[in-house]
Amino acid sequence: MADVDSSRIVFLGPPNSGKGTQAVRLAETLEIPPISTGEMLRQAVTDGSELGLRVEAVMNRGDLVSDELMAEVVRNRLARPDAEEGFLLDGYPRTLPQAATLDAILASRDVELHDVVLLDAPEEVLVARALGRGRKDDREAVVRERIRVYFEKTAPLVELYDERGLLRRVDGDHEMDRVERAILDSLEGGPT
Ligand code: ADP
């Protein structure tokens, strides 16, 4: 590839694996923009924009926004100049059709993904982390729903990227600095 200095990275992992935090840290280290689709959608909801109004109910029940709508969101975001030299995508793709959309976007620009980081942790750790954050009441049902959706819709991407030799598995069940080092090592170490 001609673009040897760029980094195009995808972060995969279940809800509460810590990938949001790690994505921001890694993006800063690599000097590429962190692009979190969850953040973008939450901001749209806060702003009360048309997009926000369309996604709010879906997000609140722990479900996924449609692939069609997400394709539009991501296509527009990746077209911005700051993403030209690389990006760290956190939260996209989340389904097999979304992975195909990302392939198409990148192919249309003649560039490729470099790494897919999978940040993982046992389900009970994920649930405990989510509930430890505050409001208990009926939130556990939504938390478990989001984890269930992850295993059903997103986990198949692990195999897809593994087959392409892009997958870097990192254990997220450690303190944050240690996880950060493991992520950097996984990138430098090449395919695992
Ligand atoms: P997490 O806590 O798992 O990191 P995110 O912040 O990435 O969650 O996303 C929050 C919510 O936004 C998701 O539960 C989903 O409703 C919606 N969302 C974010 N990214 C996508 C996507 N790629 N496809 C569909 N829905 C998405």
PDB file of C-alpha atoms and ligand atoms in Angstrom:
ATOM      1  CA  MET A   1       0.000   0.000   0.000  1.00  0.00           C
ATOM      2  CA  ALA A   2       1.066   3.557  -0.614  1.00  0.00           C
ATOM      3  CA  ASP A   3      -0.218   4.803   2.707  1.00  0.00           C
ATOM      4  CA  VAL A   4       2.408   3.323   5.017  1.00  0.00           C
ATOM      5  CA  ASP A   5       2.267   6.190   7.520  1.00  0.00           C
ATOM      6  CA  SER A   6      -1.419   5.996   8.156  1.00  0.00           C
ATOM      7  CA  SER A   7      -3.313   3.911  10.696  1.00  0.00           C
ATOM      8  CA  ARG A   8      -6.794   2.673  10.085  1.00  0.00           C
ATOM      9  CA  ILE A   9      -7.928   0.805  13.128  1.00  0.00           C
ATOM     10  CA  VAL A  10     -11.193  -0.731  14.298  1.00  0.00           C
ATOM     11  CA  PHE A  11     -11.932  -1.399  17.953  1.00  0.00           C
ATOM     12  CA  LEU A  12     -14.196  -4.351  18.694  1.00  0.00           C
ATOM     13  CA  GLY A  13     -15.469  -5.508  22.032  1.00  0.00           C
ATOM     14  CA  PRO A  14     -18.532  -6.017  24.176  1.00  0.00           C
ATOM     15  CA  PRO A  15     -20.211  -3.157  26.061  1.00  0.00           C
ATOM     16  CA  ASN A  16     -18.161  -2.115  29.107  1.00  0.00           C
ATOM     17  CA  SER A  17     -15.012  -3.820  27.915  1.00  0.00           C
ATOM     18  CA  GLY A  18     -13.328  -0.422  28.301  1.00  0.00           C
ATOM     19  CA  LYS A  19     -12.873   0.104  24.604  1.00  0.00           C
ATOM     20  CA  GLY A  20     -14.157   3.679  24.634  1.00  0.00           C
ATOM     21  CA  THR A  21     -11.453   4.770  27.084  1.00  0.00           C
ATOM     22  CA  GLN A  22      -8.738   2.807  25.350  1.00  0.00           C
ATOM     23  CA  ALA A  23      -9.790   4.013  21.922  1.00  0.00           C
ATOM     24  CA  VAL A  24      -9.382   7.648  22.965  1.00  0.00           C
ATOM     25  CA  ARG A  25      -5.950   6.954  24.524  1.00  0.00           C
ATOM     26  CA  LEU A  26      -4.652   5.013  21.557  1.00  0.00           C
ATOM     27  CA  ALA A  27      -5.922   7.560  19.062  1.00  0.00           C
ATOM     28  CA  GLU A  28      -4.051  10.260  20.946  1.00  0.00           C
ATOM     29  CA  THR A  29      -0.849   8.213  20.949  1.00  0.00           C
ATOM     30  CA  LEU A  30      -1.133   7.496  17.236  1.00  0.00           C
ATOM     31  CA  GLU A  31      -2.339  11.018  16.408  1.00  0.00           C
ATOM     32  CA  ILE A  32      -5.418   9.868  14.575  1.00  0.00           C
ATOM     33  CA  PRO A  33      -9.023  10.909  15.271  1.00  0.00           C
ATOM     34  CA  PRO A  34     -11.048   8.626  17.564  1.00  0.00           C
ATOM     35  CA  ILE A  35     -14.416   8.125  15.934  1.00  0.00           C
ATOM     36  CA  SER A  36     -16.998   6.684  18.303  1.00  0.00           C
ATOM     37  CA  THR A  37     -20.361   6.067  16.694  1.00  0.00           C
ATOM     38  CA  GLY A  38     -21.934   5.731  20.160  1.00  0.00           C
ATOM     39  CA  GLU A  39     -20.621   9.195  21.093  1.00  0.00           C
ATOM     40  CA  MET A  40     -21.840  10.639  17.813  1.00  0.00           C
ATOM     41  CA  LEU A  41     -25.316   9.226  18.347  1.00  0.00           C
ATOM     42  CA  ARG A  42     -25.477  10.310  21.997  1.00  0.00           C
ATOM     43  CA  GLN A  43     -24.478  13.813  20.942  1.00  0.00           C
ATOM     44  CA  ALA A  44     -27.201  13.801  18.289  1.00  0.00           C
ATOM     45  CA  VAL A  45     -29.739  12.814  20.953  1.00  0.00           C
ATOM     46  CA  THR A  46     -28.506  15.586  23.279  1.00  0.00           C
ATOM     47  CA  ASP A  47     -28.699  18.106  20.440  1.00  0.00           C
ATOM     48  CA  GLY A  48     -32.175  16.971  19.532  1.00  0.00           C
ATOM     49  CA  SER A  49     -31.135  16.767  15.881  1.00  0.00           C
ATOM     50  CA  GLU A  50     -33.123  14.827  13.304  1.00  0.00           C
ATOM     51  CA  LEU A  51     -30.690  11.931  13.646  1.00  0.00           C
ATOM     52  CA  GLY A  52     -31.022  12.066  17.435  1.00  0.00           C
ATOM     53  CA  LEU A  53     -34.790  11.873  17.264  1.00  0.00           C
ATOM     54  CA  ARG A  54     -34.563   8.872  14.966  1.00  0.00           C
ATOM     55  CA  VAL A  55     -32.183   6.849  17.163  1.00  0.00           C
ATOM     56  CA  GLU A  56     -33.110   7.692  20.746  1.00  0.00           C
ATOM     57  CA  ALA A  57     -35.714   4.993  21.407  1.00  0.00           C
ATOM     58  CA  VAL A  58     -33.627   2.275  19.752  1.00  0.00           C
ATOM     59  CA  MET A  59     -30.571   3.147  21.833  1.00  0.00           C
ATOM     60  CA  ASN A  60     -32.525   3.289  25.081  1.00  0.00           C
ATOM     61  CA  ARG A  61     -33.700  -0.270  24.745  1.00  0.00           C
ATOM     62  CA  GLY A  62     -30.186  -1.548  24.087  1.00  0.00           C
ATOM     63  CA  ASP A  63     -30.824  -2.309  20.438  1.00  0.00           C
ATOM     64  CA  LEU A  64     -28.807  -1.353  17.354  1.00  0.00           C
ATOM     65  CA  VAL A  65     -29.534   1.532  15.020  1.00  0.00           C
ATOM     66  CA  SER A  66     -30.268   0.316  11.467  1.00  0.00           C
ATOM     67  CA  ASP A  67     -27.348  -0.535   9.203  1.00  0.00           C
ATOM     68  CA  GLU A  68     -28.666   1.897   6.567  1.00  0.00           C
ATOM     69  CA  LEU A  69     -28.703   4.854   8.905  1.00  0.00           C
ATOM     70  CA  MET A  70     -25.295   3.966  10.338  1.00  0.00           C
ATOM     71  CA  ALA A  71     -23.840   3.693   6.833  1.00  0.00           C
ATOM     72  CA  GLU A  72     -24.850   7.298   6.193  1.00  0.00           C
ATOM     73  CA  VAL A  73     -23.436   8.473   9.526  1.00  0.00           C
ATOM     74  CA  VAL A  74     -20.086   6.723   9.041  1.00  0.00           C
ATOM     75  CA  ARG A  75     -19.714   7.581   5.368  1.00  0.00           C
ATOM     76  CA  ASN A  76     -20.144  11.268   6.176  1.00  0.00           C
ATOM     77  CA  ARG A  77     -17.792  11.152   9.130  1.00  0.00           C
ATOM     78  CA  LEU A  78     -15.004   9.357   7.270  1.00  0.00           C
ATOM     79  CA  ALA A  79     -15.280  11.862   4.423  1.00  0.00           C
ATOM     80  CA  ARG A  80     -14.109  14.647   6.700  1.00  0.00           C
ATOM     81  CA  PRO A  81     -10.508  15.799   6.168  1.00  0.00           C
ATOM     82  CA  ASP A  82      -9.216  14.749   9.598  1.00  0.00           C
ATOM     83  CA  ALA A  83      -9.920  11.098   8.778  1.00  0.00           C
ATOM     84  CA  GLU A  84      -7.951  11.161   5.567  1.00  0.00           C
ATOM     85  CA  GLU A  85      -4.664  10.036   7.089  1.00  0.00           C
ATOM     86  CA  GLY A  86      -6.174   7.461   9.406  1.00  0.00           C
ATOM     87  CA  PHE A  87      -8.769   6.920  12.091  1.00  0.00           C
ATOM     88  CA  LEU A  88      -9.708   4.776  15.009  1.00  0.00           C
ATOM     89  CA  LEU A  89     -13.268   3.527  14.699  1.00  0.00           C
ATOM     90  CA  ASP A  90     -14.884   2.612  18.013  1.00  0.00           C
ATOM     91  CA  GLY A  91     -18.318   1.037  17.779  1.00  0.00           C
ATOM     92  CA  TYR A  92     -18.377   0.508  14.034  1.00  0.00           C
ATOM     93  CA  PRO A  93     -18.759  -1.928  12.366  1.00  0.00           C
ATOM     94  CA  ARG A  94     -21.098  -3.812  14.684  1.00  0.00           C
ATOM     95  CA  THR A  95     -22.800  -6.175  12.235  1.00  0.00           C
ATOM     96  CA  LEU A  96     -21.693  -8.147   9.173  1.00  0.00           C
ATOM     97  CA  PRO A  97     -23.496  -5.764   6.767  1.00  0.00           C
ATOM     98  CA  GLN A  98     -21.739  -2.837   8.458  1.00  0.00           C
ATOM     99  CA  ALA A  99     -18.383  -4.557   7.917  1.00  0.00           C
ATOM    100  CA  ALA A 100     -19.256  -4.842   4.217  1.00  0.00           C
ATOM    101  CA  THR A 101     -20.166  -1.150   4.139  1.00  0.00           C
ATOM    102  CA  LEU A 102     -16.835  -0.232   5.710  1.00  0.00           C
ATOM    103  CA  ASP A 103     -15.027  -2.395   3.146  1.00  0.00           C
ATOM    104  CA  ALA A 104     -16.848  -0.551   0.366  1.00  0.00           C
ATOM    105  CA  ILE A 105     -16.051   2.890   1.783  1.00  0.00           C
ATOM    106  CA  LEU A 106     -12.362   2.026   2.102  1.00  0.00           C
ATOM    107  CA  ALA A 107     -12.199   0.318  -1.298  1.00  0.00           C
ATOM    108  CA  SER A 108     -13.695   3.381  -2.954  1.00  0.00           C
ATOM    109  CA  ARG A 109     -10.693   5.311  -1.692  1.00  0.00           C
ATOM    110  CA  ASP A 110      -8.220   2.560  -2.402  1.00  0.00           C
ATOM    111  CA  VAL A 111      -7.138   2.198   1.220  1.00  0.00           C
ATOM    112  CA  GLU A 112      -7.226  -0.679   3.704  1.00  0.00           C
ATOM    113  CA  LEU A 113      -7.730  -1.436   7.379  1.00  0.00           C
ATOM    114  CA  HIS A 114      -4.525  -2.122   9.296  1.00  0.00           C
ATOM    115  CA  ASP A 115      -5.623  -3.560  12.612  1.00  0.00           C
ATOM    116  CA  VAL A 116      -8.743  -4.719  14.393  1.00  0.00           C
ATOM    117  CA  VAL A 117      -8.292  -4.674  18.155  1.00  0.00           C
ATOM    118  CA  LEU A 118     -10.591  -6.981  20.101  1.00  0.00           C
ATOM    119  CA  LEU A 119     -10.829  -5.939  23.724  1.00  0.00           C
ATOM    120  CA  ASP A 120     -12.445  -8.730  25.661  1.00  0.00           C
ATOM    121  CA  ALA A 121     -13.587  -9.537  29.194  1.00  0.00           C
ATOM    122  CA  PRO A 122     -15.813 -12.194  30.793  1.00  0.00           C
ATOM    123  CA  GLU A 123     -19.552 -11.443  30.745  1.00  0.00           C
ATOM    124  CA  GLU A 124     -19.851 -11.198  34.529  1.00  0.00           C
ATOM    125  CA  VAL A 125     -17.110  -8.575  34.588  1.00  0.00           C
ATOM    126  CA  LEU A 126     -18.969  -6.596  31.929  1.00  0.00           C
ATOM    127  CA  VAL A 127     -22.247  -6.670  33.856  1.00  0.00           C
ATOM    128  CA  ALA A 128     -20.568  -5.826  37.163  1.00  0.00           C
ATOM    129  CA  ARG A 129     -18.801  -2.846  35.600  1.00  0.00           C
ATOM    130  CA  ALA A 130     -22.029  -1.526  34.083  1.00  0.00           C
ATOM    131  CA  LEU A 131     -24.015  -1.809  37.295  1.00  0.00           C
ATOM    132  CA  GLY A 132     -21.185  -0.433  39.411  1.00  0.00           C
ATOM    133  CA  ARG A 133     -21.553   2.840  37.543  1.00  0.00           C
ATOM    134  CA  GLY A 134     -24.709   3.869  39.325  1.00  0.00           C
ATOM    135  CA  ARG A 135     -28.438   3.446  38.773  1.00  0.00           C
ATOM    136  CA  LYS A 136     -29.307  -0.131  39.586  1.00  0.00           C
ATOM    137  CA  ASP A 137     -33.103  -0.532  39.322  1.00  0.00           C
ATOM    138  CA  ASP A 138     -34.130  -1.973  35.968  1.00  0.00           C
ATOM    139  CA  ARG A 139     -30.899  -1.141  34.154  1.00  0.00           C
ATOM    140  CA  GLU A 140     -29.555  -4.650  34.448  1.00  0.00           C
ATOM    141  CA  ALA A 141     -32.059  -5.826  31.831  1.00  0.00           C
ATOM    142  CA  VAL A 142     -30.807  -3.257  29.305  1.00  0.00           C
ATOM    143  CA  VAL A 143     -27.180  -4.036  30.113  1.00  0.00           C
ATOM    144  CA  ARG A 144     -27.761  -7.720  29.534  1.00  0.00           C
ATOM    145  CA  GLU A 145     -29.671  -6.972  26.340  1.00  0.00           C
ATOM    146  CA  ARG A 146     -26.753  -4.965  24.946  1.00  0.00           C
ATOM    147  CA  ILE A 147     -24.372  -7.803  25.773  1.00  0.00           C
ATOM    148  CA  ARG A 148     -26.735 -10.312  24.163  1.00  0.00           C
ATOM    149  CA  VAL A 149     -26.938  -8.160  21.009  1.00  0.00           C
ATOM    150  CA  TYR A 150     -23.131  -7.990  20.971  1.00  0.00           C
ATOM    151  CA  PHE A 151     -22.793 -11.773  20.972  1.00  0.00           C
ATOM    152  CA  GLU A 152     -25.496 -12.210  18.362  1.00  0.00           C
ATOM    153  CA  LYS A 153     -24.638  -9.430  15.910  1.00  0.00           C
ATOM    154  CA  THR A 154     -21.081  -8.270  16.534  1.00  0.00           C
ATOM    155  CA  ALA A 155     -19.164 -11.364  17.659  1.00  0.00           C
ATOM    156  CA  PRO A 156     -19.257 -12.822  14.098  1.00  0.00           C
ATOM    157  CA  LEU A 157     -16.950  -9.975  13.038  1.00  0.00           C
ATOM    158  CA  VAL A 158     -14.188 -11.458  15.195  1.00  0.00           C
ATOM    159  CA  GLU A 159     -13.909 -14.475  12.919  1.00  0.00           C
ATOM    160  CA  LEU A 160     -14.164 -12.341   9.789  1.00  0.00           C
ATOM    161  CA  TYR A 161     -11.230 -10.138  10.755  1.00  0.00           C
ATOM    162  CA  ASP A 162      -9.273 -13.040  12.200  1.00  0.00           C
ATOM    163  CA  GLU A 163      -9.464 -14.775   8.828  1.00  0.00           C
ATOM    164  CA  ARG A 164      -8.076 -11.652   7.218  1.00  0.00           C
ATOM    165  CA  GLY A 165      -5.142 -11.654   9.638  1.00  0.00           C
ATOM    166  CA  LEU A 166      -6.131  -8.294  11.097  1.00  0.00           C
ATOM    167  CA  LEU A 167      -7.316  -9.342  14.553  1.00  0.00           C
ATOM    168  CA  ARG A 168      -5.333  -8.382  17.690  1.00  0.00           C
ATOM    169  CA  ARG A 169      -6.830  -9.945  20.826  1.00  0.00           C
ATOM    170  CA  VAL A 170      -6.321  -8.039  24.050  1.00  0.00           C
ATOM    171  CA  ASP A 171      -7.505  -9.041  27.532  1.00  0.00           C
ATOM    172  CA  GLY A 172      -9.519  -6.140  28.942  1.00  0.00           C
ATOM    173  CA  ASP A 173      -9.840  -7.636  32.423  1.00  0.00           C
ATOM    174  CA  HIS A 174      -6.894  -5.697  33.896  1.00  0.00           C
ATOM    175  CA  GLU A 175      -6.272  -2.161  35.068  1.00  0.00           C
ATOM    176  CA  MET A 176      -6.329   0.481  32.342  1.00  0.00           C
ATOM    177  CA  ASP A 177      -2.603   1.212  32.008  1.00  0.00           C
ATOM    178  CA  ARG A 178      -1.825  -2.448  31.621  1.00  0.00           C
ATOM    179  CA  VAL A 179      -4.524  -2.830  28.977  1.00  0.00           C
ATOM    180  CA  GLU A 180      -3.164   0.211  27.141  1.00  0.00           C
ATOM    181  CA  ARG A 181       0.319  -1.313  27.006  1.00  0.00           C
ATOM    182  CA  ALA A 182      -1.088  -4.620  25.820  1.00  0.00           C
ATOM    183  CA  ILE A 183      -2.908  -2.855  22.989  1.00  0.00           C
ATOM    184  CA  LEU A 184       0.239  -1.061  21.857  1.00  0.00           C
ATOM    185  CA  ASP A 185       2.198  -4.324  22.043  1.00  0.00           C
ATOM    186  CA  SER A 186      -0.459  -6.093  20.002  1.00  0.00           C
ATOM    187  CA  LEU A 187      -0.144  -3.514  17.218  1.00  0.00           C
ATOM    188  CA  GLU A 188       3.622  -3.649  17.155  1.00  0.00           C
ATOM    189  CA  GLY A 189       3.660  -7.401  17.404  1.00  0.00           C
ATOM    190  CA  GLY A 190       1.766  -7.870  14.176  1.00  0.00           C
ATOM    191  CA  PRO A 191      -0.801 -10.636  13.659  1.00  0.00           C
ATOM    192  CA  THR A 192      -1.559 -12.763  16.717  1.00  0.00           C
TER     193      THR A 192
HETATM  194  P1  ADP B   1     -20.797   0.763  24.250  1.00  0.00           P
HETATM  195  O1  ADP B   1     -21.238   1.160  25.613  1.00  0.00           O
HETATM  196  O2  ADP B   1     -21.066  -0.654  23.920  1.00  0.00           O
HETATM  197  O3  ADP B   1     -19.395   1.183  23.932  1.00  0.00           O
HETATM  198  P2  ADP B   1     -21.559   2.656  22.250  1.00  0.00           P
HETATM  199  O4  ADP B   1     -21.314   3.900  23.007  1.00  0.00           O
HETATM  200  O5  ADP B   1     -20.594   2.261  21.211  1.00  0.00           O
HETATM  201  O6  ADP B   1     -21.799   1.480  23.269  1.00  0.00           O
HETATM  202  O7  ADP B   1     -23.001   2.745  21.552  1.00  0.00           O
HETATM  203  C1  ADP B   1     -24.178   3.068  22.273  1.00  0.00           C
HETATM  204  C2  ADP B   1     -25.421   2.715  21.444  1.00  0.00           C
HETATM  205  O8  ADP B   1     -25.388   3.426  20.203  1.00  0.00           O
HETATM  206  C3  ADP B   1     -25.551   1.250  21.031  1.00  0.00           C
HETATM  207  O9  ADP B   1     -26.117   0.470  22.039  1.00  0.00           O
HETATM  208  C4  ADP B   1     -26.421   1.363  19.777  1.00  0.00           C
HETATM  209  O10 ADP B   1     -27.774   1.548  20.094  1.00  0.00           O
HETATM  210  C5  ADP B   1     -25.917   2.626  19.138  1.00  0.00           C
HETATM  211  N1  ADP B   1     -24.828   2.354  18.165  1.00  0.00           N
HETATM  212  C6  ADP B   1     -23.533   2.774  18.250  1.00  0.00           C
HETATM  213  N2  ADP B   1     -22.816   2.340  17.210  1.00  0.00           N
HETATM  214  C7  ADP B   1     -23.676   1.616  16.439  1.00  0.00           C
HETATM  215  C8  ADP B   1     -23.550   0.878  15.244  1.00  0.00           C
HETATM  216  N3  ADP B   1     -22.380   0.768  14.603  1.00  0.00           N
HETATM  217  N4  ADP B   1     -24.647   0.254  14.742  1.00  0.00           N
HETATM  218  C9  ADP B   1     -25.827   0.340  15.358  1.00  0.00           C
HETATM  219  N5  ADP B   1     -26.020   1.006  16.501  1.00  0.00           N
HETATM  220  C10 ADP B   1     -24.958   1.643  17.047  1.00  0.00           C
END
